[in-house]
Amino acid sequence: MGNMFDMAGEIVKREMVMFFLIDCSGSMYGTKIGAVNTAVREALPEMRTVGGSDAAIKIATLLFSNGCRWMYPEPVPVEDFQWASVDAEGMTDLGRACKELAEKLSKHAFLNAPSGSVAPVIFLLSDGQPTDDFDDGLEKLKANRWFKHAIKVAVAIGDDADLDALEKFTGSSEAVIRTHTPEALRKMVRFVTVTSSKVGSTSQGTLNGNITTKQDTLEAEIKTFVNNVGINQNADDDWD
Amino acid sequence: MTATGDIPAPAASHAALAGHVHLGGFALSVPGAGHVAAGKTLQDASDCRIEAERTAIVAVADGHGGAKYCRSAEGSKCAVDAALDCLSDFLQQSGQCATLKTASDRHIVKQLRQLEGAIIHAWRSKINEHFAAHDLTDDEARTVLHFKESVRESDKYTLYGTTLLYACVVPDFWFASQIGDGHISLAGSAGNITSPVPDDERLMFGMTTSLCSAEAANDFRRAYGKTTPKGLVLVTDGVYDSYSRLTYPHFVKSILQHYAEAPENTQKEMLQWLPQLSERGSRDDMSVGCVCVTTMAAQDHTDGN
């Protein structure tokens, strides 16, 4: 027998969008971009189980090299998301990517969930130095309040990555992890995507006082993972 | 769970009751589907008090949950109790808001802000009492990052962190206030549903303001009116985030319409509905607090005393 409130309104889940910003510049060619492709594919099944709990997770992927482009025109539910293999060539227009991201971080664009969006997760993977006006792009992005409250993580791939730029992007050195091998990259991508999905999709935290933010929670989890799993951040690069 | 305030039947032996306003309401809380699955206790609380069908006060609260707010279930209960106690005092001191019905906006806001301050103070007193009577367990102590040899004032209240939403309705006046997320809807005399309490833009981003904050007195938002509404519905964010923004007003209308027709059955159905809503929606704890106003039509009685 039905309940008197059955037809009272459209029921929805809370929604969280995870943004991947992927460096597809020429220096990522070969093992590095291959490792990224493999790492994200491997992480997807586990992300799908996280999404089923408290929030619906959607994925939006922005690829940048010469300019930038979205893998799909809109965020895709994680259960439907298929990772399209990415190639690498060209420059590193991270500034352009920042401006494009700033435009999409809006309730009138990618954050248009029917019951309101939860603060997004933004995951940047890069191996090099931005070759366009990164500071200008980042300034536009920082003016966006969704970006300010987003959970931000960056993985620096190899020795040549510009850690300063990545720290400026995330706002914290604790949210930047360097990886030197494909195996380490796969482990970090898997860990960060699954953990940030869990942290991002559960409500917690308050605005002031000694309250831990989701960003703090994720950084603490990353630190513990890096120490426990022994991802050697002082190792020499091994991308052959 | 508290369900109070059935609308009493008019006494048949009395004289005509032309346009007599009756107030009724209820308050319910159920644990979220996600919390049940994770073995967590209910962090929401709610309560409602109807006095002589002429005054109605209702409150709902949502404890923050999580390791750092390990006593927020107690915090939300204390918040609801503090709110209703202070509202009762307020009604008595103001002559059931008689002093506000003709007051200036400035005076009304001042009174409501003082009330919010009183509620914060009352909540902290309850927390102090509870904390004094219940030492931190080892597990609780470990989760408090800043806990060293003694607990700082801010750490203590943090453990009990909670949101709070409350409302008061009397004939020709109503007011509502909230700190943190959740939602308050007003059904006007024409039946239109509005959101009278201003938004806090900061809350868009998945965070919430809190009763435990040192800035709590500045973080309340409020609304009031010198009218008799058809009703007010207060919900914690577990409910509000389970409906699309476009269709949520239908849910509010549905509650008030059903309650006006069949108060007891509506509460029973709501108790069954909320766990289903949590399962399909936010999976969070769910609280609904409602004040429903009905106007009895004039009746002629031939039997007199």
Coordinates of C-alpha atoms in Angstrom, one line a residue:
Chain A
M1 CA 0.0 0.0 0.0
G2 CA 1.3 3.5 -0.9
N3 CA 2.2 6.3 1.4
M4 CA 0.4 9.6 1.3
F5 CA 3.7 11.3 0.5
D6 CA 4.7 9.0 -2.4
M7 CA 3.9 11.6 -5.0
A8 CA 4.8 14.7 -3.0
G9 CA 7.9 15.6 -5.0
E10 CA 10.9 14.4 -7.0
I11 CA 13.3 12.5 -4.8
V12 CA 17.0 13.1 -5.6
K13 CA 20.4 12.3 -4.2
R14 CA 23.0 14.9 -3.1
E15 CA 25.4 15.3 -6.0
M16 CA 29.2 15.8 -6.0
V17 CA 31.2 16.4 -9.2
M18 CA 34.8 15.2 -9.3
F19 CA 36.9 17.2 -11.8
F20 CA 40.0 15.7 -13.4
L21 CA 42.5 18.1 -14.9
I22 CA 44.8 16.1 -17.0
D23 CA 48.1 17.4 -18.5
C24 CA 48.2 16.0 -22.1
S25 CA 51.3 17.9 -23.1
G26 CA 54.1 16.4 -25.2
S27 CA 56.2 15.5 -22.2
M28 CA 53.5 13.2 -20.9
Y29 CA 53.9 11.1 -24.1
G30 CA 54.4 7.4 -23.6
T31 CA 54.6 5.8 -20.2
K32 CA 53.3 8.8 -18.2
I33 CA 50.0 9.2 -20.1
G34 CA 49.7 5.5 -20.3
A35 CA 49.9 5.3 -16.6
V36 CA 47.3 8.0 -16.2
N37 CA 44.9 6.2 -18.5
T38 CA 45.4 2.9 -16.6
A39 CA 45.2 4.5 -13.2
V40 CA 41.9 6.2 -13.8
R41 CA 40.3 3.1 -15.4
E42 CA 41.5 1.0 -12.4
A43 CA 40.0 3.5 -9.9
L44 CA 36.6 3.7 -11.5
P45 CA 35.0 0.4 -10.2
E46 CA 35.8 1.4 -6.6
M47 CA 34.6 5.0 -7.1
R48 CA 31.3 3.5 -8.3
T49 CA 30.8 1.8 -4.9
V50 CA 31.6 5.0 -3.0
G51 CA 29.1 6.9 -5.0
G52 CA 26.2 4.6 -4.0
S53 CA 26.4 5.6 -0.4
D54 CA 25.5 9.1 0.5
A55 CA 25.8 11.0 -2.8
A56 CA 25.6 10.7 -6.5
I57 CA 29.1 11.2 -7.9
K58 CA 29.6 12.7 -11.4
I59 CA 32.9 13.0 -13.3
A60 CA 34.1 15.9 -15.5
T61 CA 37.5 15.6 -17.2
L62 CA 39.3 18.6 -18.6
L63 CA 42.3 17.8 -20.9
F64 CA 44.9 20.5 -21.4
S65 CA 47.9 20.8 -23.7
N66 CA 47.5 23.4 -26.6
G67 CA 44.4 25.0 -25.1
C68 CA 42.0 22.7 -23.3
R69 CA 38.9 20.6 -24.0
W70 CA 36.4 18.6 -22.0
M71 CA 36.3 14.8 -22.4
Y72 CA 32.5 15.0 -22.3
P73 CA 30.3 18.1 -22.7
E74 CA 28.7 17.6 -19.2
P75 CA 29.6 15.8 -16.0
V76 CA 28.8 12.1 -16.3
P77 CA 27.4 9.9 -13.5
V78 CA 30.3 7.7 -12.3
E79 CA 28.3 4.5 -13.0
D80 CA 28.0 5.5 -16.7
F81 CA 31.4 7.2 -17.0
Q82 CA 33.8 5.6 -19.5
W83 CA 37.4 6.8 -19.6
A84 CA 38.3 7.6 -23.2
S85 CA 42.1 6.9 -23.6
V86 CA 44.0 10.2 -23.8
D87 CA 47.0 10.9 -26.0
A88 CA 49.8 13.4 -25.3
E89 CA 51.2 16.2 -27.5
G90 CA 51.6 19.9 -27.4
M91 CA 52.2 22.6 -24.8
T92 CA 51.0 22.9 -21.2
D93 CA 48.2 25.5 -21.1
L94 CA 47.3 25.2 -17.5
G95 CA 46.3 28.9 -17.3
R96 CA 43.7 28.3 -20.1
A97 CA 42.5 25.3 -18.2
C98 CA 42.0 27.3 -15.0
K99 CA 39.9 29.9 -16.9
E100 CA 37.7 27.2 -18.4
L101 CA 37.3 25.4 -15.1
A102 CA 36.3 28.7 -13.5
E103 CA 33.5 29.1 -16.0
K104 CA 32.1 25.6 -15.4
L105 CA 32.3 25.8 -11.6
S106 CA 28.8 27.4 -11.4
K107 CA 25.3 26.3 -10.5
H108 CA 24.4 27.5 -14.0
A109 CA 27.0 25.2 -15.6
F110 CA 28.4 22.0 -14.2
L111 CA 27.2 22.4 -10.6
N112 CA 23.5 22.4 -11.3
A113 CA 22.3 19.5 -9.1
P114 CA 18.5 19.5 -8.5
S115 CA 18.9 19.7 -4.7
G116 CA 22.1 21.8 -4.8
S117 CA 25.7 20.5 -5.3
V118 CA 28.1 19.5 -2.6
A119 CA 31.6 21.2 -2.9
P120 CA 33.4 19.5 -5.8
V121 CA 36.7 17.6 -5.8
I122 CA 39.4 18.9 -8.2
F123 CA 42.2 16.6 -9.1
L124 CA 45.1 17.9 -11.1
L125 CA 47.7 15.7 -12.7
S126 CA 50.7 17.3 -14.4
D127 CA 54.3 16.5 -15.2
G128 CA 55.6 19.9 -16.3
Q129 CA 55.6 23.6 -16.1
P130 CA 52.7 25.7 -17.4
T131 CA 53.6 27.3 -20.7
D132 CA 50.9 30.0 -20.8
D133 CA 49.9 32.7 -18.4
F134 CA 49.1 30.4 -15.4
D135 CA 49.0 33.2 -12.8
D136 CA 46.3 35.1 -14.7
G137 CA 44.2 31.9 -15.1
L138 CA 44.7 31.0 -11.5
E139 CA 43.6 34.4 -10.4
K140 CA 40.3 34.0 -12.2
L141 CA 39.9 30.6 -10.8
K142 CA 40.5 31.7 -7.2
A143 CA 37.8 34.4 -7.5
N144 CA 35.3 31.5 -7.9
R145 CA 33.8 30.6 -4.6
W146 CA 33.2 27.0 -5.6
F147 CA 36.9 26.7 -6.2
K148 CA 37.6 28.2 -2.9
H149 CA 35.6 25.6 -1.1
A150 CA 36.5 22.7 -3.3
I151 CA 38.7 19.8 -2.2
K152 CA 41.9 20.2 -4.3
V153 CA 44.6 17.7 -4.8
A154 CA 47.5 17.6 -7.3
V155 CA 49.8 14.8 -8.4
A156 CA 53.2 15.9 -9.7
I157 CA 54.4 13.3 -12.2
G158 CA 58.1 13.1 -12.3
D159 CA 61.0 15.4 -11.4
D160 CA 60.2 18.2 -13.9
A161 CA 56.8 19.1 -12.4
D162 CA 56.5 22.6 -11.2
L163 CA 55.7 22.0 -7.6
D164 CA 55.2 25.8 -6.9
A165 CA 52.5 26.0 -9.5
L166 CA 50.8 22.9 -8.1
E167 CA 50.9 24.3 -4.6
K168 CA 49.5 27.6 -5.8
F169 CA 46.7 25.7 -7.4
T170 CA 45.8 23.5 -4.4
G171 CA 46.6 26.2 -1.8
S172 CA 48.6 23.7 0.2
S173 CA 51.9 21.8 -0.1
E174 CA 50.2 19.0 1.8
A175 CA 47.8 18.5 -1.1
V176 CA 50.6 18.0 -3.7
I177 CA 52.1 14.5 -4.1
R178 CA 55.1 13.7 -6.3
T179 CA 55.2 10.3 -8.0
H180 CA 58.3 8.9 -9.7
T181 CA 57.1 5.6 -11.1
P182 CA 54.0 4.4 -13.0
E183 CA 53.2 2.1 -10.1
A184 CA 53.3 5.0 -7.6
L185 CA 51.1 7.1 -9.9
R186 CA 48.5 4.3 -10.2
K187 CA 48.4 3.9 -6.4
M188 CA 48.1 7.6 -5.8
V189 CA 45.4 8.1 -8.4
R190 CA 43.4 5.2 -7.1
F191 CA 43.8 6.4 -3.5
V192 CA 43.0 10.0 -4.1
T193 CA 40.0 9.4 -6.3
V194 CA 38.4 6.9 -3.9
T195 CA 39.2 8.8 -0.7
S196 CA 38.3 12.2 -2.0
S197 CA 35.0 10.8 -3.3
K198 CA 34.2 9.5 0.2
V199 CA 35.3 12.7 2.0
G200 CA 33.6 14.9 -0.5
S201 CA 30.3 13.2 -0.5
T202 CA 29.8 13.1 3.3
S203 CA 28.6 16.2 5.1
Q204 CA 30.9 17.4 7.8
G205 CA 32.6 20.5 9.0
T206 CA 31.6 23.9 10.0
L207 CA 32.7 27.3 8.8
N208 CA 34.8 28.5 11.7
G209 CA 36.4 27.6 15.0
N210 CA 38.7 24.6 15.3
I211 CA 36.8 22.5 12.9
T212 CA 38.5 20.3 10.4
T213 CA 37.6 21.0 6.8
K214 CA 37.2 18.3 4.2
Q215 CA 40.4 19.6 2.7
D216 CA 42.2 19.0 6.0
T217 CA 40.7 15.6 6.3
L218 CA 41.8 14.5 2.9
E219 CA 45.3 15.9 3.4
A220 CA 45.6 13.9 6.6
E221 CA 44.5 10.8 4.9
I222 CA 47.0 11.4 2.0
K223 CA 49.8 11.9 4.5
T224 CA 49.0 8.7 6.3
F225 CA 48.7 6.8 3.0
V226 CA 52.0 8.1 1.7
N227 CA 53.8 7.2 4.9
N228 CA 52.2 3.8 5.4
V229 CA 52.3 2.6 1.8
G230 CA 55.9 3.9 1.3
I231 CA 55.5 5.8 -1.9
N232 CA 59.0 7.0 -2.1
Q233 CA 59.0 10.6 -3.0
N234 CA 62.8 10.8 -3.1
A235 CA 63.2 8.1 -5.7
D236 CA 64.6 8.8 -9.1
D237 CA 62.2 9.0 -11.9
D238 CA 61.5 5.7 -13.6
W239 CA 59.1 6.2 -16.5
D240 CA 60.7 3.9 -19.0
Chain B
M1 CA 10.1 11.2 18.4
T2 CA 7.5 13.6 19.6
A3 CA 4.1 14.1 18.2
T4 CA 1.9 16.6 20.0
G5 CA -0.8 19.0 19.4
D6 CA -3.8 17.3 17.8
I7 CA -6.4 19.8 16.9
P8 CA -9.1 19.5 19.5
A9 CA -12.7 19.3 18.4
P10 CA -14.6 22.4 19.2
A11 CA -16.7 22.1 22.3
A12 CA -20.3 21.6 21.2
S13 CA -21.7 23.3 24.2
H14 CA -19.9 26.6 23.6
A15 CA -21.2 29.6 21.7
A16 CA -20.5 30.2 18.0
L17 CA -16.7 30.0 17.2
A18 CA -16.5 32.4 14.2
G19 CA -13.1 32.2 12.5
H20 CA -11.5 30.7 15.5
V21 CA -7.8 29.8 14.9
H22 CA -6.6 26.4 16.0
L23 CA -2.9 25.6 16.1
G24 CA -1.6 22.1 15.8
G25 CA 1.7 20.5 14.9
F26 CA 4.2 17.7 15.3
A27 CA 7.9 16.9 15.2
L28 CA 9.6 13.7 14.1
S29 CA 13.2 12.5 13.7
V30 CA 14.3 9.3 12.1
P31 CA 17.9 7.9 11.6
G32 CA 19.3 8.1 8.1
A33 CA 19.7 5.0 6.0
G34 CA 23.4 5.7 5.6
H35 CA 23.8 6.1 9.4
V36 CA 21.9 2.9 10.1
A37 CA 24.1 1.0 7.7
A38 CA 27.2 2.4 9.3
G39 CA 26.0 1.7 12.9
K40 CA 25.7 5.4 13.7
T41 CA 23.1 6.7 16.2
L42 CA 20.6 9.4 15.3
Q43 CA 22.1 12.8 15.3
D44 CA 18.9 14.8 14.7
A45 CA 16.5 15.9 17.3
S46 CA 13.1 17.6 17.2
D47 CA 10.2 18.7 19.4
C48 CA 7.0 20.7 19.3
R49 CA 4.8 22.3 22.0
I50 CA 1.3 23.5 21.5
E51 CA -0.3 25.5 24.3
A52 CA -4.1 25.7 24.6
E53 CA -4.3 25.7 20.8
R54 CA -3.2 29.3 20.8
T55 CA 0.6 29.1 20.7
A56 CA 2.8 26.7 18.8
I57 CA 6.6 26.4 19.0
V58 CA 8.6 23.8 17.1
A59 CA 12.3 23.1 16.8
V60 CA 14.5 20.7 14.8
A61 CA 18.3 20.3 15.0
D62 CA 21.0 18.3 13.2
G63 CA 24.1 17.2 15.1
H64 CA 27.2 17.4 12.9
G65 CA 28.1 13.8 13.4
G66 CA 31.6 12.5 12.6
A67 CA 34.5 11.7 15.0
K68 CA 35.2 15.3 15.9
Y69 CA 31.6 16.0 16.9
C70 CA 31.3 12.8 19.0
R71 CA 28.6 14.2 21.2
S72 CA 26.5 16.0 18.6
A73 CA 23.6 13.7 19.2
E74 CA 23.4 15.1 22.7
G75 CA 24.1 18.5 21.3
S76 CA 21.1 18.5 19.0
K77 CA 18.8 17.3 21.8
C78 CA 20.1 20.1 24.1
A79 CA 19.6 22.6 21.2
V80 CA 15.9 21.7 20.8
D81 CA 15.3 21.7 24.5
A82 CA 17.0 25.0 25.0
A83 CA 15.1 26.5 22.1
L84 CA 11.7 25.4 23.3
D85 CA 12.4 26.4 26.9
C86 CA 13.5 29.9 25.8
L87 CA 10.6 30.2 23.4
S88 CA 8.2 29.4 26.2
D89 CA 9.8 32.0 28.4
F90 CA 9.7 34.5 25.5
L91 CA 6.0 33.9 24.9
Q92 CA 5.2 34.4 28.6
Q93 CA 7.2 37.6 28.8
S94 CA 5.8 39.1 25.6
G95 CA 2.2 38.2 26.3
Q96 CA 2.2 35.6 23.5
C97 CA 3.9 38.1 21.3
A98 CA 1.4 40.8 22.0
T99 CA 4.2 43.3 22.4
L100 CA 5.6 42.5 19.0
K101 CA 2.4 42.6 17.0
T102 CA 2.4 46.4 16.9
A103 CA 6.2 46.9 17.3
S104 CA 8.5 48.4 14.8
D105 CA 10.7 46.2 12.6
R106 CA 13.8 47.4 14.5
H107 CA 12.3 46.5 17.9
I108 CA 11.1 43.1 16.6
V109 CA 14.6 42.2 15.2
K110 CA 16.2 43.3 18.5
Q111 CA 13.9 41.1 20.5
L112 CA 14.5 38.1 18.2
R113 CA 18.2 38.5 18.4
Q114 CA 18.1 38.7 22.1
L115 CA 16.1 35.5 22.1
E116 CA 18.8 33.8 19.9
G117 CA 21.4 34.9 22.4
A118 CA 19.3 33.4 25.2
I119 CA 19.1 30.2 23.3
I120 CA 22.9 30.0 22.8
H121 CA 23.4 30.7 26.5
A122 CA 20.9 28.1 27.5
W123 CA 22.4 25.5 25.1
R124 CA 25.9 26.2 26.5
S125 CA 24.6 25.7 30.0
K126 CA 23.1 22.4 29.1
I127 CA 26.4 21.4 27.5
N128 CA 28.4 22.5 30.5
E129 CA 26.1 20.4 32.7
H130 CA 26.4 17.3 30.5
F131 CA 30.1 17.7 30.1
A132 CA 30.6 18.0 33.8
A133 CA 28.6 14.8 34.4
H134 CA 30.2 12.8 31.7
D135 CA 34.0 12.6 31.4
L136 CA 35.5 12.2 28.0
T137 CA 36.1 8.5 27.2
D138 CA 39.6 7.6 25.9
D139 CA 38.2 7.3 22.4
E140 CA 36.6 10.7 22.6
A141 CA 39.7 12.3 23.9
R142 CA 41.8 10.9 21.1
T143 CA 39.5 12.3 18.5
V144 CA 39.8 15.8 19.8
L145 CA 42.8 17.2 17.9
H146 CA 43.6 20.0 20.3
F147 CA 43.0 18.0 23.5
K148 CA 46.1 18.0 25.6
E149 CA 46.0 18.3 29.4
S150 CA 42.7 20.0 29.5
V151 CA 39.8 20.8 27.1
R152 CA 39.6 24.3 25.9
E153 CA 36.2 26.0 26.0
S154 CA 35.9 25.9 22.2
D155 CA 36.8 22.2 22.1
K156 CA 34.1 21.3 24.6
Y157 CA 31.3 22.9 22.6
T158 CA 32.7 21.6 19.3
L159 CA 32.0 18.0 20.5
Y160 CA 28.3 18.8 20.7
G161 CA 28.1 20.9 17.5
T162 CA 24.7 21.2 15.9
T163 CA 22.5 23.2 13.7
L164 CA 19.2 24.6 15.0
L165 CA 15.9 25.7 13.4
Y166 CA 12.9 26.9 15.3
A167 CA 9.6 28.7 14.8
C168 CA 6.8 30.2 16.8
V169 CA 3.2 30.9 15.7
V170 CA 0.5 32.7 17.5
P171 CA -2.7 34.4 16.1
D172 CA -1.5 37.4 13.9
F173 CA 2.2 36.8 14.4
W174 CA 4.9 34.3 13.6
F175 CA 8.6 34.2 13.6
A176 CA 11.3 31.7 12.6
S177 CA 15.1 31.5 13.0
Q178 CA 17.9 29.2 12.1
I179 CA 21.6 28.6 12.3
G180 CA 23.2 26.2 9.9
D181 CA 21.6 24.3 7.1
G182 CA 18.1 22.8 6.8
H183 CA 15.1 24.7 5.6
I184 CA 12.0 26.6 6.8
S185 CA 9.0 27.0 4.6
L186 CA 6.0 29.2 5.2
A187 CA 2.5 28.6 3.9
G188 CA 0.9 32.0 3.5
S189 CA -2.8 32.7 4.1
A190 CA -3.4 32.2 0.4
G191 CA -1.7 28.8 0.5
N192 CA 1.5 29.9 -1.4
I193 CA 4.7 28.3 -0.1
T194 CA 7.7 30.6 0.4
S195 CA 11.2 30.4 2.0
P196 CA 11.1 33.4 4.3
V197 CA 14.5 33.0 6.1
P198 CA 17.3 34.5 4.1
D199 CA 19.9 32.2 2.6
D200 CA 23.5 32.1 3.9
E201 CA 25.6 31.9 0.8
R202 CA 28.4 30.4 2.7
L203 CA 26.3 27.3 3.2
M204 CA 26.1 26.6 -0.5
F205 CA 29.4 24.9 -0.4
G206 CA 28.6 21.8 1.7
M207 CA 29.6 23.4 5.0
T208 CA 27.3 24.7 7.8
T209 CA 27.4 27.3 10.5
S210 CA 26.9 25.9 14.0
L211 CA 25.6 26.6 17.5
C212 CA 29.0 25.6 18.8
S213 CA 30.8 28.4 17.0
A214 CA 32.1 31.5 18.9
E215 CA 30.3 33.5 16.1
A216 CA 27.0 31.8 16.6
A217 CA 25.2 35.0 17.7
N218 CA 26.0 36.5 14.3
D219 CA 25.2 33.5 12.2
F220 CA 21.5 33.2 12.9
R221 CA 19.1 34.2 10.1
R222 CA 15.5 35.0 10.8
A223 CA 12.1 36.0 9.5
Y224 CA 8.8 37.1 10.9
G225 CA 5.3 38.3 9.9
K226 CA 2.3 40.1 11.5
T227 CA -0.1 37.7 9.9
T228 CA -1.5 34.2 10.7
P229 CA 0.0 31.8 8.3
K230 CA -1.5 28.5 7.2
G231 CA 1.6 26.8 8.5
L232 CA 5.3 26.4 8.8
V233 CA 7.4 23.4 8.0
L234 CA 11.0 23.0 9.3
V235 CA 13.3 20.3 8.1
T236 CA 16.9 19.3 8.6
D237 CA 19.1 19.1 5.5
G238 CA 18.6 15.4 5.2
V239 CA 15.0 16.0 4.1
Y240 CA 15.7 19.2 2.1
D241 CA 18.5 17.7 0.1
S242 CA 16.4 14.7 -0.9
Y243 CA 14.0 16.7 -3.0
S244 CA 14.6 18.8 -6.1
R245 CA 14.3 22.5 -5.3
L246 CA 11.5 22.8 -7.8
T247 CA 9.3 20.2 -6.3
Y248 CA 10.1 20.6 -2.6
P249 CA 7.2 23.1 -2.0
H250 CA 4.8 20.3 -3.1
F251 CA 6.0 18.2 -0.2
V252 CA 5.4 21.1 2.2
K253 CA 1.9 21.7 0.9
S254 CA 1.2 18.0 1.1
I255 CA 2.2 17.9 4.8
L256 CA 0.0 20.8 5.8
Q257 CA -3.0 19.6 3.7
H258 CA -2.9 16.1 5.1
Y259 CA -2.3 17.3 8.6
A260 CA -5.3 19.7 8.5
E261 CA -7.5 16.7 7.4
A262 CA -6.1 13.9 9.5
P263 CA -3.4 14.9 12.0
E264 CA -2.8 11.5 13.6
N265 CA -2.7 9.6 10.3
T266 CA -0.3 12.2 8.8
Q267 CA 2.2 11.7 11.6
K268 CA 2.0 7.9 11.2
E269 CA 2.5 8.1 7.5
M270 CA 5.4 10.6 7.9
L271 CA 7.1 8.2 10.3
Q272 CA 6.9 5.5 7.6
W273 CA 7.8 7.9 4.8
L274 CA 11.0 9.4 6.2
P275 CA 13.1 6.2 6.3
Q276 CA 12.0 5.6 2.6
L277 CA 13.0 9.1 1.7
S278 CA 16.3 8.7 3.4
E279 CA 17.0 5.5 1.6
R280 CA 16.2 6.9 -1.9
G281 CA 17.5 10.4 -1.2
S282 CA 20.2 11.8 1.0
R283 CA 20.6 8.8 3.3
D284 CA 21.0 11.3 6.1
D285 CA 19.0 11.6 9.3
M286 CA 15.7 13.2 8.8
S287 CA 13.6 15.6 10.9
V288 CA 10.4 17.4 10.2
G289 CA 8.7 19.9 12.5
C290 CA 5.4 21.4 11.5
V291 CA 2.9 23.9 12.8
C292 CA -0.4 23.8 11.1
V293 CA -3.0 26.5 11.4
T294 CA -6.7 25.9 10.8
T295 CA -9.6 28.3 11.1
M296 CA -12.8 26.8 12.3
A297 CA -15.9 28.2 10.5
A298 CA -18.6 29.9 12.5
Q299 CA -21.0 27.4 14.1
D300 CA -24.4 28.0 15.6
H301 CA -25.4 25.9 18.6
T302 CA -28.9 25.5 19.8
D303 CA -28.0 23.6 23.0
G304 CA -26.9 26.1 25.6
N305 CA -25.8 25.8 29.2

